[in-house]
C-alpha cells in the first residue's frame, strides 16, 4: 500500500544552523571571523592531486622502467612484463601526467602515481556568517536554514547548486531531465523510477532528492536522497 501523504513533518526552519566547510588538505583560509559570505565566495584554497593510482607487482615478473620521484607524461611506460609464450610485452602506462613513487620490498614492487597538483578553491556554498576558523583547515559557518529530515539515502556526499524540477506531488519524468542539469542537485518529484535514475546518471547530475523510489531499485554509484520512503509519496 502506498501512502498518499507523509505521516510526520520532515522540514522545519531554524534561525541558527552551523555548517563546516573544510579543505581536502592543509592550505590557506582567506576569510576571517565575522565576515558575511555568499554562496560562491572563496573561503580558502590549497593544491591537491585529483587522480591517484597504485599497483603491487612481482619484481621477479615485472621490470620497473622508472625511478622513484620521476615526473612522467600520459602514456609513458611505468613497467613491462614479457610473456614467453606470445613473445609480446605487457606494459603498464601512465594514465595521466604526474609523479611516481616506487617502493620495493623483497620481491614486491609498489608503484604509486599522483597527478600534478591543481588549485582547489573552497567555496561557501551558502549565504552565512563566519563563526569560527580552524587555521589552514576549515571554516564554521552560521546561517538560517531549512532542515530536511530524510528517510534514507545512498551514494557519496556531493556538493552542487540546487535546482527544483517539476513539482513535489507527481513523479519525476524523463522529459524533465535535460543537459543543463549537469552538476546540479535536482530536487523534485514524488518518485524516481529506475529509468529516471539512469538518465540522471547519464547526464552527470550530482544527486536526486525525491519523495521515494522503488524498493526494488538496485544500489547504484549515484547519490539519491529519499525524503519520505518507498513508493510514490509527495515531498513534504
Short mmCIF file of the C-alpha atoms (twelve columns), coordinates in Angstrom:
data_MODEL
# 
_entry.id   MODEL 
# 
loop_
_atom_site.group_PDB 
_atom_site.id 
_atom_site.type_symbol 
_atom_site.label_atom_id 
_atom_site.label_alt_id 
_atom_site.label_comp_id 
_atom_site.label_asym_id 
_atom_site.label_seq_id 
_atom_site.Cartn_x 
_atom_site.Cartn_y 
_atom_site.Cartn_z 
_atom_site.pdbx_PDB_model_num 
ATOM 1   C CA . UNK A 1   0.000  0.000   0.000   1 
ATOM 2   C CA . UNK A 2   1.329  3.453   -0.928  1 
ATOM 3   C CA . UNK A 3   0.961  6.430   1.401   1 
ATOM 4   C CA . UNK A 4   -0.788 9.446   -0.043  1 
ATOM 5   C CA . UNK A 5   0.719  11.892  2.449   1 
ATOM 6   C CA . UNK A 6   3.713  11.753  4.787   1 
ATOM 7   C CA . UNK A 7   2.883  10.968  8.415   1 
ATOM 8   C CA . UNK A 8   5.441  13.287  10.025  1 
ATOM 9   C CA . UNK A 9   6.604  16.782  9.202   1 
ATOM 10  C CA . UNK A 10  10.141 16.434  7.896   1 
ATOM 11  C CA . UNK A 11  11.035 20.039  7.118   1 
ATOM 12  C CA . UNK A 12  11.472 22.795  9.657   1 
ATOM 13  C CA . UNK A 13  13.120 26.204  9.778   1 
ATOM 14  C CA . UNK A 14  15.845 27.297  12.193  1 
ATOM 15  C CA . UNK A 15  17.421 30.725  12.594  1 
ATOM 16  C CA . UNK A 16  20.740 29.266  13.734  1 
ATOM 17  C CA . UNK A 17  22.307 26.365  11.827  1 
ATOM 18  C CA . UNK A 18  26.035 25.608  11.636  1 
ATOM 19  C CA . UNK A 19  27.914 24.102  8.691   1 
ATOM 20  C CA . UNK A 20  31.605 23.266  8.500   1 
ATOM 21  C CA . UNK A 21  33.377 23.727  5.166   1 
ATOM 22  C CA . UNK A 22  36.829 22.172  5.019   1 
ATOM 23  C CA . UNK A 23  39.807 21.879  2.682   1 
ATOM 24  C CA . UNK A 24  40.802 18.370  1.496   1 
ATOM 25  C CA . UNK A 25  44.254 19.041  2.972   1 
ATOM 26  C CA . UNK A 26  46.016 21.908  4.718   1 
ATOM 27  C CA . UNK A 27  46.037 25.170  2.799   1 
ATOM 28  C CA . UNK A 28  45.184 28.838  3.201   1 
ATOM 29  C CA . UNK A 29  41.955 30.214  4.715   1 
ATOM 30  C CA . UNK A 30  41.297 33.687  3.297   1 
ATOM 31  C CA . UNK A 31  38.179 34.768  5.252   1 
ATOM 32  C CA . UNK A 32  38.011 35.928  8.868   1 
ATOM 33  C CA . UNK A 33  35.598 35.558  11.787  1 
ATOM 34  C CA . UNK A 34  32.638 37.912  11.417  1 
ATOM 35  C CA . UNK A 35  32.705 38.026  7.606   1 
ATOM 36  C CA . UNK A 36  29.408 37.611  5.763   1 
ATOM 37  C CA . UNK A 37  29.879 35.328  2.751   1 
ATOM 38  C CA . UNK A 38  27.719 34.456  -0.255  1 
ATOM 39  C CA . UNK A 39  27.320 31.016  -1.890  1 
ATOM 40  C CA . UNK A 40  30.141 31.338  -4.429  1 
ATOM 41  C CA . UNK A 41  32.615 33.280  -2.258  1 
ATOM 42  C CA . UNK A 42  36.000 31.578  -1.834  1 
ATOM 43  C CA . UNK A 43  36.819 30.714  1.790   1 
ATOM 44  C CA . UNK A 44  40.251 29.215  1.175   1 
ATOM 45  C CA . UNK A 45  42.406 27.260  -1.239  1 
ATOM 46  C CA . UNK A 46  45.033 24.544  -1.484  1 
ATOM 47  C CA . UNK A 47  46.746 22.387  -4.096  1 
ATOM 48  C CA . UNK A 48  45.689 18.743  -4.428  1 
ATOM 49  C CA . UNK A 49  46.288 15.788  -6.729  1 
ATOM 50  C CA . UNK A 50  42.932 14.896  -8.248  1 
ATOM 51  C CA . UNK A 51  43.903 11.473  -9.644  1 
ATOM 52  C CA . UNK A 52  45.824 8.719   -7.833  1 
ATOM 53  C CA . UNK A 53  46.548 5.066   -8.725  1 
ATOM 54  C CA . UNK A 54  48.678 2.265   -7.311  1 
ATOM 55  C CA . UNK A 55  49.956 -1.180  -8.309  1 
ATOM 56  C CA . UNK A 56  51.601 -4.064  -6.435  1 
ATOM 57  C CA . UNK A 57  53.794 -6.082  -8.797  1 
ATOM 58  C CA . UNK A 58  56.113 -9.054  -8.503  1 
ATOM 59  C CA . UNK A 59  59.611 -7.723  -9.130  1 
ATOM 60  C CA . UNK A 60  60.541 -11.153 -10.499 1 
ATOM 61  C CA . UNK A 61  57.940 -10.899 -13.254 1 
ATOM 62  C CA . UNK A 62  57.960 -7.173  -13.926 1 
ATOM 63  C CA . UNK A 63  60.689 -4.749  -14.944 1 
ATOM 64  C CA . UNK A 64  60.271 -1.274  -13.440 1 
ATOM 65  C CA . UNK A 65  61.124 1.326   -16.089 1 
ATOM 66  C CA . UNK A 66  61.195 4.497   -13.976 1 
ATOM 67  C CA . UNK A 67  62.915 5.729   -10.830 1 
ATOM 68  C CA . UNK A 68  61.327 6.876   -7.595  1 
ATOM 69  C CA . UNK A 69  60.334 10.557  -7.724  1 
ATOM 70  C CA . UNK A 70  60.200 10.722  -11.520 1 
ATOM 71  C CA . UNK A 71  57.716 13.014  -13.287 1 
ATOM 72  C CA . UNK A 72  56.091 11.460  -16.351 1 
ATOM 73  C CA . UNK A 73  53.647 12.338  -19.112 1 
ATOM 74  C CA . UNK A 74  50.488 10.472  -20.021 1 
ATOM 75  C CA . UNK A 75  51.206 7.146   -21.844 1 
ATOM 76  C CA . UNK A 76  54.822 6.890   -20.592 1 
ATOM 77  C CA . UNK A 77  55.703 3.312   -19.605 1 
ATOM 78  C CA . UNK A 78  55.903 2.504   -15.883 1 
ATOM 79  C CA . UNK A 79  56.648 -1.217  -16.033 1 
ATOM 80  C CA . UNK A 80  56.770 -4.091  -18.535 1 
ATOM 81  C CA . UNK A 81  56.309 -7.849  -18.385 1 
ATOM 82  C CA . UNK A 82  57.378 -10.310 -21.078 1 
ATOM 83  C CA . UNK A 83  55.103 -13.213 -21.912 1 
ATOM 84  C CA . UNK A 84  57.409 -16.003 -23.143 1 
ATOM 85  C CA . UNK A 85  54.536 -17.828 -24.842 1 
ATOM 86  C CA . UNK A 86  53.267 -14.983 -27.021 1 
ATOM 87  C CA . UNK A 87  56.579 -13.122 -27.301 1 
ATOM 88  C CA . UNK A 88  54.724 -9.904  -26.542 1 
ATOM 89  C CA . UNK A 89  55.475 -7.486  -23.745 1 
ATOM 90  C CA . UNK A 90  52.688 -6.483  -21.382 1 
ATOM 91  C CA . UNK A 91  53.121 -2.893  -20.238 1 
ATOM 92  C CA . UNK A 92  51.636 -0.519  -17.680 1 
ATOM 93  C CA . UNK A 93  51.449 3.096   -18.839 1 
ATOM 94  C CA . UNK A 94  50.757 6.378   -17.087 1 
ATOM 95  C CA . UNK A 95  47.009 7.131   -17.445 1 
ATOM 96  C CA . UNK A 96  47.730 10.833  -16.828 1 
ATOM 97  C CA . UNK A 97  50.675 13.178  -16.326 1 
ATOM 98  C CA . UNK A 98  52.087 13.179  -12.809 1 
ATOM 99  C CA . UNK A 99  54.728 11.983  -10.360 1 
ATOM 100 C CA . UNK A 100 55.782 8.449   -9.439  1 
ATOM 101 C CA . UNK A 101 56.647 6.904   -6.056  1 
ATOM 102 C CA . UNK A 102 58.240 3.436   -6.007  1 
ATOM 103 C CA . UNK A 103 58.890 1.162   -3.018  1 
ATOM 104 C CA . UNK A 104 60.466 -2.257  -3.488  1 
ATOM 105 C CA . UNK A 105 60.213 -4.671  -0.534  1 
ATOM 106 C CA . UNK A 106 61.842 -8.046  -1.173  1 
ATOM 107 C CA . UNK A 107 60.016 -9.482  -4.212  1 
ATOM 108 C CA . UNK A 108 57.177 -6.935  -4.338  1 
ATOM 109 C CA . UNK A 109 57.298 -3.538  -6.025  1 
ATOM 110 C CA . UNK A 110 54.655 -0.938  -5.120  1 
ATOM 111 C CA . UNK A 111 54.091 1.849   -7.626  1 
ATOM 112 C CA . UNK A 112 52.044 4.892   -6.598  1 
ATOM 113 C CA . UNK A 113 51.260 7.686   -9.035  1 
ATOM 114 C CA . UNK A 114 49.641 11.080  -8.452  1 
ATOM 115 C CA . UNK A 115 48.561 13.700  -10.961 1 
ATOM 116 C CA . UNK A 116 50.294 17.056  -10.750 1 
ATOM 117 C CA . UNK A 117 48.691 19.215  -8.019  1 
ATOM 118 C CA . UNK A 118 45.908 21.580  -9.092  1 
ATOM 119 C CA . UNK A 119 44.424 24.540  -7.259  1 
ATOM 120 C CA . UNK A 120 41.320 23.671  -5.234  1 
ATOM 121 C CA . UNK A 121 39.101 26.577  -4.166  1 
ATOM 122 C CA . UNK A 122 36.826 26.050  -1.166  1 
ATOM 123 C CA . UNK A 123 33.568 27.919  -1.750  1 
ATOM 124 C CA . UNK A 124 30.999 28.831  0.885   1 
ATOM 125 C CA . UNK A 125 28.019 27.168  -0.793  1 
ATOM 126 C CA . UNK A 126 25.571 29.259  1.273   1 
ATOM 127 C CA . UNK A 127 24.925 32.800  2.486   1 
ATOM 128 C CA . UNK A 128 26.273 32.832  6.041   1 
ATOM 129 C CA . UNK A 129 28.393 34.466  8.721   1 
ATOM 130 C CA . UNK A 130 31.861 33.106  9.532   1 
ATOM 131 C CA . UNK A 131 31.600 31.883  13.134  1 
ATOM 132 C CA . UNK A 132 34.945 30.135  13.655  1 
ATOM 133 C CA . UNK A 133 38.114 29.259  11.745  1 
ATOM 134 C CA . UNK A 134 40.438 26.301  12.184  1 
ATOM 135 C CA . UNK A 135 43.654 27.663  10.695  1 
ATOM 136 C CA . UNK A 136 44.705 26.061  7.392   1 
ATOM 137 C CA . UNK A 137 41.831 23.564  7.585   1 
ATOM 138 C CA . UNK A 138 38.196 24.634  7.823   1 
ATOM 139 C CA . UNK A 139 35.566 27.311  8.409   1 
ATOM 140 C CA . UNK A 140 32.438 27.080  10.594  1 
ATOM 141 C CA . UNK A 141 29.510 28.982  9.056   1 
ATOM 142 C CA . UNK A 142 26.362 30.185  10.828  1 
ATOM 143 C CA . UNK A 143 23.182 30.716  8.843   1 
ATOM 144 C CA . UNK A 144 19.390 30.375  8.725   1 
ATOM 145 C CA . UNK A 145 18.300 27.117  7.146   1 
ATOM 146 C CA . UNK A 146 15.534 24.707  6.377   1 
ATOM 147 C CA . UNK A 147 16.434 21.350  7.934   1 
ATOM 148 C CA . UNK A 148 15.215 18.364  5.927   1 
ATOM 149 C CA . UNK A 149 14.889 15.053  7.758   1 
ATOM 150 C CA . UNK A 150 15.233 12.369  5.095   1 
ATOM 151 C CA . UNK A 151 14.229 8.732   5.476   1 
ATOM 152 C CA . UNK A 152 17.051 7.134   3.507   1 
ATOM 153 C CA . UNK A 153 19.917 7.859   1.159   1 
ATOM 154 C CA . UNK A 154 22.528 6.153   -0.958  1 
ATOM 155 C CA . UNK A 155 25.766 7.202   -2.612  1 
ATOM 156 C CA . UNK A 156 28.546 9.586   -1.620  1 
ATOM 157 C CA . UNK A 157 28.490 13.112  -0.231  1 
ATOM 158 C CA . UNK A 158 28.159 15.673  -3.017  1 
ATOM 159 C CA . UNK A 159 28.247 19.434  -3.356  1 
ATOM 160 C CA . UNK A 160 26.332 21.306  -6.023  1 
ATOM 161 C CA . UNK A 161 23.839 24.011  -6.904  1 
ATOM 162 C CA . UNK A 162 20.241 23.116  -6.004  1 
ATOM 163 C CA . UNK A 163 17.735 23.002  -8.840  1 
ATOM 164 C CA . UNK A 164 13.992 22.383  -8.324  1 
ATOM 165 C CA . UNK A 165 12.452 20.424  -11.205 1 
ATOM 166 C CA . UNK A 166 8.738  19.723  -11.724 1 
ATOM 167 C CA . UNK A 167 6.732  19.656  -8.514  1 
ATOM 168 C CA . UNK A 168 6.670  17.706  -5.270  1 
ATOM 169 C CA . UNK A 169 3.331  15.931  -5.827  1 
ATOM 170 C CA . UNK A 170 3.928  13.972  -9.045  1 
ATOM 171 C CA . UNK A 171 6.685  11.583  -10.188 1 
ATOM 172 C CA . UNK A 172 9.819  12.981  -11.822 1 
ATOM 173 C CA . UNK A 173 9.628  12.490  -15.611 1 
ATOM 174 C CA . UNK A 174 12.340 11.642  -18.125 1 
ATOM 175 C CA . UNK A 175 11.363 14.738  -20.125 1 
ATOM 176 C CA . UNK A 176 12.109 16.968  -17.100 1 
ATOM 177 C CA . UNK A 177 15.791 15.970  -17.095 1 
ATOM 178 C CA . UNK A 178 17.915 17.997  -19.511 1 
ATOM 179 C CA . UNK A 179 21.650 18.616  -20.131 1 
ATOM 180 C CA . UNK A 180 21.525 21.941  -18.255 1 
ATOM 181 C CA . UNK A 181 21.148 19.906  -15.016 1 
ATOM 182 C CA . UNK A 182 24.686 18.500  -15.281 1 
ATOM 183 C CA . UNK A 183 26.466 19.014  -11.959 1 
ATOM 184 C CA . UNK A 184 23.269 20.109  -10.198 1 
ATOM 185 C CA . UNK A 185 21.461 18.581  -7.202  1 
ATOM 186 C CA . UNK A 186 17.966 18.036  -8.558  1 
ATOM 187 C CA . UNK A 187 15.047 18.320  -6.121  1 
ATOM 188 C CA . UNK A 188 11.540 17.360  -7.134  1 
ATOM 189 C CA . UNK A 189 9.155  14.555  -7.783  1 
ATOM 190 C CA . UNK A 190 7.240  12.225  -5.517  1 
ATOM 191 C CA . UNK A 191 9.029  9.297   -7.150  1 
ATOM 192 C CA . UNK A 192 12.075 8.471   -9.288  1 
ATOM 193 C CA . UNK A 193 11.842 5.379   -11.492 1 
ATOM 194 C CA . UNK A 194 14.881 3.308   -12.490 1 
ATOM 195 C CA . UNK A 195 14.737 4.922   -15.950 1 
ATOM 196 C CA . UNK A 196 14.829 8.407   -14.431 1 
ATOM 197 C CA . UNK A 197 17.752 7.468   -12.171 1 
ATOM 198 C CA . UNK A 198 19.672 6.033   -15.140 1 
ATOM 199 C CA . UNK A 199 19.105 9.180   -17.214 1 
ATOM 200 C CA . UNK A 200 20.202 11.407  -14.316 1 
ATOM 201 C CA . UNK A 201 23.428 9.406   -14.107 1 
ATOM 202 C CA . UNK A 202 23.958 9.645   -17.870 1 
ATOM 203 C CA . UNK A 203 23.556 13.446  -17.682 1 
ATOM 204 C CA . UNK A 204 26.079 13.604  -14.784 1 
ATOM 205 C CA . UNK A 205 23.515 15.070  -12.397 1 
ATOM 206 C CA . UNK A 206 25.205 15.280  -8.968  1 
ATOM 207 C CA . UNK A 207 22.248 13.902  -6.987  1 
ATOM 208 C CA . UNK A 208 18.491 13.425  -6.859  1 
ATOM 209 C CA . UNK A 209 16.260 14.402  -3.913  1 
ATOM 210 C CA . UNK A 210 12.815 12.805  -4.320  1 
ATOM 211 C CA . UNK A 211 9.908  11.622  -2.219  1 
ATOM 212 C CA . UNK A 212 10.530 7.953   -2.854  1 
ATOM 213 C CA . UNK A 213 11.964 5.239   -5.078  1 
ATOM 214 C CA . UNK A 214 11.048 1.627   -5.732  1 
ATOM 215 C CA . UNK A 215 12.128 -0.852  -3.033  1 
ATOM 216 C CA . UNK A 216 13.464 -2.940  -5.935  1 
ATOM 217 C CA . UNK A 217 15.865 -0.223  -7.110  1 
ATOM 218 C CA . UNK A 218 19.416 -1.587  -7.093  1 
ATOM 219 C CA . UNK A 219 22.050 0.287   -5.128  1 
ATOM 220 C CA . UNK A 220 23.946 2.350   -7.683  1 
ATOM 221 C CA . UNK A 221 27.045 4.503   -7.717  1 
ATOM 222 C CA . UNK A 222 24.879 7.607   -7.588  1 
ATOM 223 C CA . UNK A 223 23.569 9.819   -4.794  1 
ATOM 224 C CA . UNK A 224 19.822 9.642   -4.092  1 
ATOM 225 C CA . UNK A 225 18.049 11.111  -1.056  1 
ATOM 226 C CA . UNK A 226 14.529 9.915   -0.212  1 
ATOM 227 C CA . UNK A 227 12.654 12.355  1.978   1 
ATOM 228 C CA . UNK A 228 9.622  10.119  2.573   1 
ATOM 229 C CA . UNK A 229 10.256 6.416   1.859   1 
ATOM 230 C CA . UNK A 230 9.448  3.782   -0.755  1 
ATOM 231 C CA . UNK A 231 6.709  4.379   -3.295  1 
ATOM 232 C CA . UNK A 232 5.123  7.494   -4.777  1 
ATOM 233 C CA . UNK A 233 4.927  9.891   -1.828  1 
ATOM 234 C CA . UNK A 234 4.796  13.695  -2.236  1 
ATOM 235 C CA . UNK A 235 7.747  15.570  -0.749  1 
ATOM 236 C CA . UNK A 236 6.575  17.307  2.439   1 
# 
